[in-house]
Amino acid sequence: MVSPFSLASGNLRISLTGTYLVNFSFASTVSATANRTLAAAHLYKKLTSAEEWTAVAGTQVYNYDRGTATSGGASTWGTVYEGSGASTAIVELTSLGEEESLELKIGFWIDGRASSASGITTIPDGCVLNVVKIK
């Protein structure tokens, strides 16, 4: 890592004010024949002095598997068992207290509505986080 970036507890820390271009993507795989499952990710930020994480607006991405159910028995609606999502955001860091940094992290979650297979899981396969100081 190169200054002003560092890692702490799995979070990316930025220690210099400025404007940053943040790109992230994630991939997921559904492990069985699914019916309406959703794997999603969102970029979060907080100052090291803050207690609460805040979602960065416009960065929610998701992979949706709509399943193999039929409409009146006529045809299947289609399936997607693997997917990836990506997002780009501008994050402005206008001021920092002494020895303070901005932390970025990606949060993942899985939501399943129904399944025709038992033991269904959706697995986040990985993610890529790219941050560049642009100003």
PDB file of C-alpha atoms in Angstrom, residues 57-116:
ATOM      1  CA  ALA A  57     -25.137   6.586  -1.812  1.00  0.00           C
ATOM      2  CA  GLY A  58     -25.417   4.873  -5.194  1.00  0.00           C
ATOM      3  CA  THR A  59     -22.999   2.023  -4.452  1.00  0.00           C
ATOM      4  CA  GLN A  60     -25.391  -0.848  -3.779  1.00  0.00           C
ATOM      5  CA  VAL A  61     -24.880  -3.698  -6.242  1.00  0.00           C
ATOM      6  CA  TYR A  62     -26.556  -7.082  -6.403  1.00  0.00           C
ATOM      7  CA  ASN A  63     -26.799 -10.373  -8.216  1.00  0.00           C
ATOM      8  CA  TYR A  64     -30.323 -11.689  -8.570  1.00  0.00           C
ATOM      9  CA  ASP A  65     -31.306 -15.275  -9.358  1.00  0.00           C
ATOM     10  CA  ARG A  66     -34.953 -15.352 -10.344  1.00  0.00           C
ATOM     11  CA  GLY A  67     -35.109 -19.139 -10.377  1.00  0.00           C
ATOM     12  CA  THR A  68     -36.592 -21.874 -12.498  1.00  0.00           C
ATOM     13  CA  ALA A  69     -40.285 -21.504 -11.653  1.00  0.00           C
ATOM     14  CA  THR A  70     -42.799 -21.469 -14.496  1.00  0.00           C
ATOM     15  CA  SER A  71     -45.638 -19.141 -15.320  1.00  0.00           C
ATOM     16  CA  GLY A  72     -48.735 -21.325 -15.689  1.00  0.00           C
ATOM     17  CA  GLY A  73     -46.529 -24.232 -16.744  1.00  0.00           C
ATOM     18  CA  ALA A  74     -45.801 -22.580 -20.081  1.00  0.00           C
ATOM     19  CA  SER A  75     -42.104 -21.898 -19.880  1.00  0.00           C
ATOM     20  CA  THR A  76     -39.341 -21.251 -17.398  1.00  0.00           C
ATOM     21  CA  TRP A  77     -38.451 -17.699 -16.467  1.00  0.00           C
ATOM     22  CA  GLY A  78     -34.741 -18.340 -16.799  1.00  0.00           C
ATOM     23  CA  THR A  79     -31.884 -18.815 -14.404  1.00  0.00           C
ATOM     24  CA  VAL A  80     -28.726 -17.018 -13.410  1.00  0.00           C
ATOM     25  CA  TYR A  81     -26.495 -19.031 -11.098  1.00  0.00           C
ATOM     26  CA  GLU A  82     -23.453 -16.784 -11.087  1.00  0.00           C
ATOM     27  CA  GLY A  83     -23.234 -13.054 -11.285  1.00  0.00           C
ATOM     28  CA  SER A  84     -21.233  -9.988 -10.553  1.00  0.00           C
ATOM     29  CA  GLY A  85     -22.018  -6.394  -9.792  1.00  0.00           C
ATOM     30  CA  ALA A  86     -19.918  -3.246  -9.832  1.00  0.00           C
ATOM     31  CA  SER A  87     -20.211   0.340  -8.678  1.00  0.00           C
ATOM     32  CA  THR A  88     -18.247   3.578  -8.899  1.00  0.00           C
ATOM     33  CA  ALA A  89     -18.471   6.536  -6.529  1.00  0.00           C
ATOM     34  CA  ILE A  90     -16.731   9.812  -5.787  1.00  0.00           C
ATOM     35  CA  VAL A  91     -15.879  10.137  -2.091  1.00  0.00           C
ATOM     36  CA  GLU A  92     -14.881  13.575  -0.800  1.00  0.00           C
ATOM     37  CA  LEU A  93     -12.754  13.849   2.303  1.00  0.00           C
ATOM     38  CA  THR A  94     -12.693  17.543   3.211  1.00  0.00           C
ATOM     39  CA  SER A  95     -11.294  17.531   6.745  1.00  0.00           C
ATOM     40  CA  LEU A  96      -9.643  15.197   9.220  1.00  0.00           C
ATOM     41  CA  GLY A  97      -8.866  15.567  12.885  1.00  0.00           C
ATOM     42  CA  GLU A  98      -5.366  14.878  14.124  1.00  0.00           C
ATOM     43  CA  GLU A  99      -4.496  11.179  13.718  1.00  0.00           C
ATOM     44  CA  GLU A 100      -7.893  10.568  12.094  1.00  0.00           C
ATOM     45  CA  SER A 101      -8.599   8.631   8.887  1.00  0.00           C
ATOM     46  CA  LEU A 102     -11.527   7.743   6.684  1.00  0.00           C
ATOM     47  CA  GLU A 103     -12.306   4.012   6.613  1.00  0.00           C
ATOM     48  CA  LEU A 104     -13.987   2.205   3.735  1.00  0.00           C
ATOM     49  CA  LYS A 105     -15.450  -1.300   3.816  1.00  0.00           C
ATOM     50  CA  ILE A 106     -17.772  -3.439   1.724  1.00  0.00           C
ATOM     51  CA  GLY A 107     -20.719  -5.120   3.414  1.00  0.00           C
ATOM     52  CA  PHE A 108     -22.315  -8.252   1.909  1.00  0.00           C
ATOM     53  CA  TRP A 109     -25.675  -9.881   2.538  1.00  0.00           C
ATOM     54  CA  ILE A 110     -27.826 -12.646   1.103  1.00  0.00           C
ATOM     55  CA  ASP A 111     -31.613 -12.702   0.958  1.00  0.00           C
ATOM     56  CA  GLY A 112     -33.587 -15.770  -0.159  1.00  0.00           C
ATOM     57  CA  ARG A 113     -37.324 -15.743  -0.698  1.00  0.00           C
ATOM     58  CA  ALA A 114     -37.988 -19.338  -1.698  1.00  0.00           C
ATOM     59  CA  SER A 115     -36.146 -22.323  -3.074  1.00  0.00           C
ATOM     60  CA  SER A 116     -36.940 -25.550  -4.815  1.00  0.00           C
TER      61      SER A 116
END
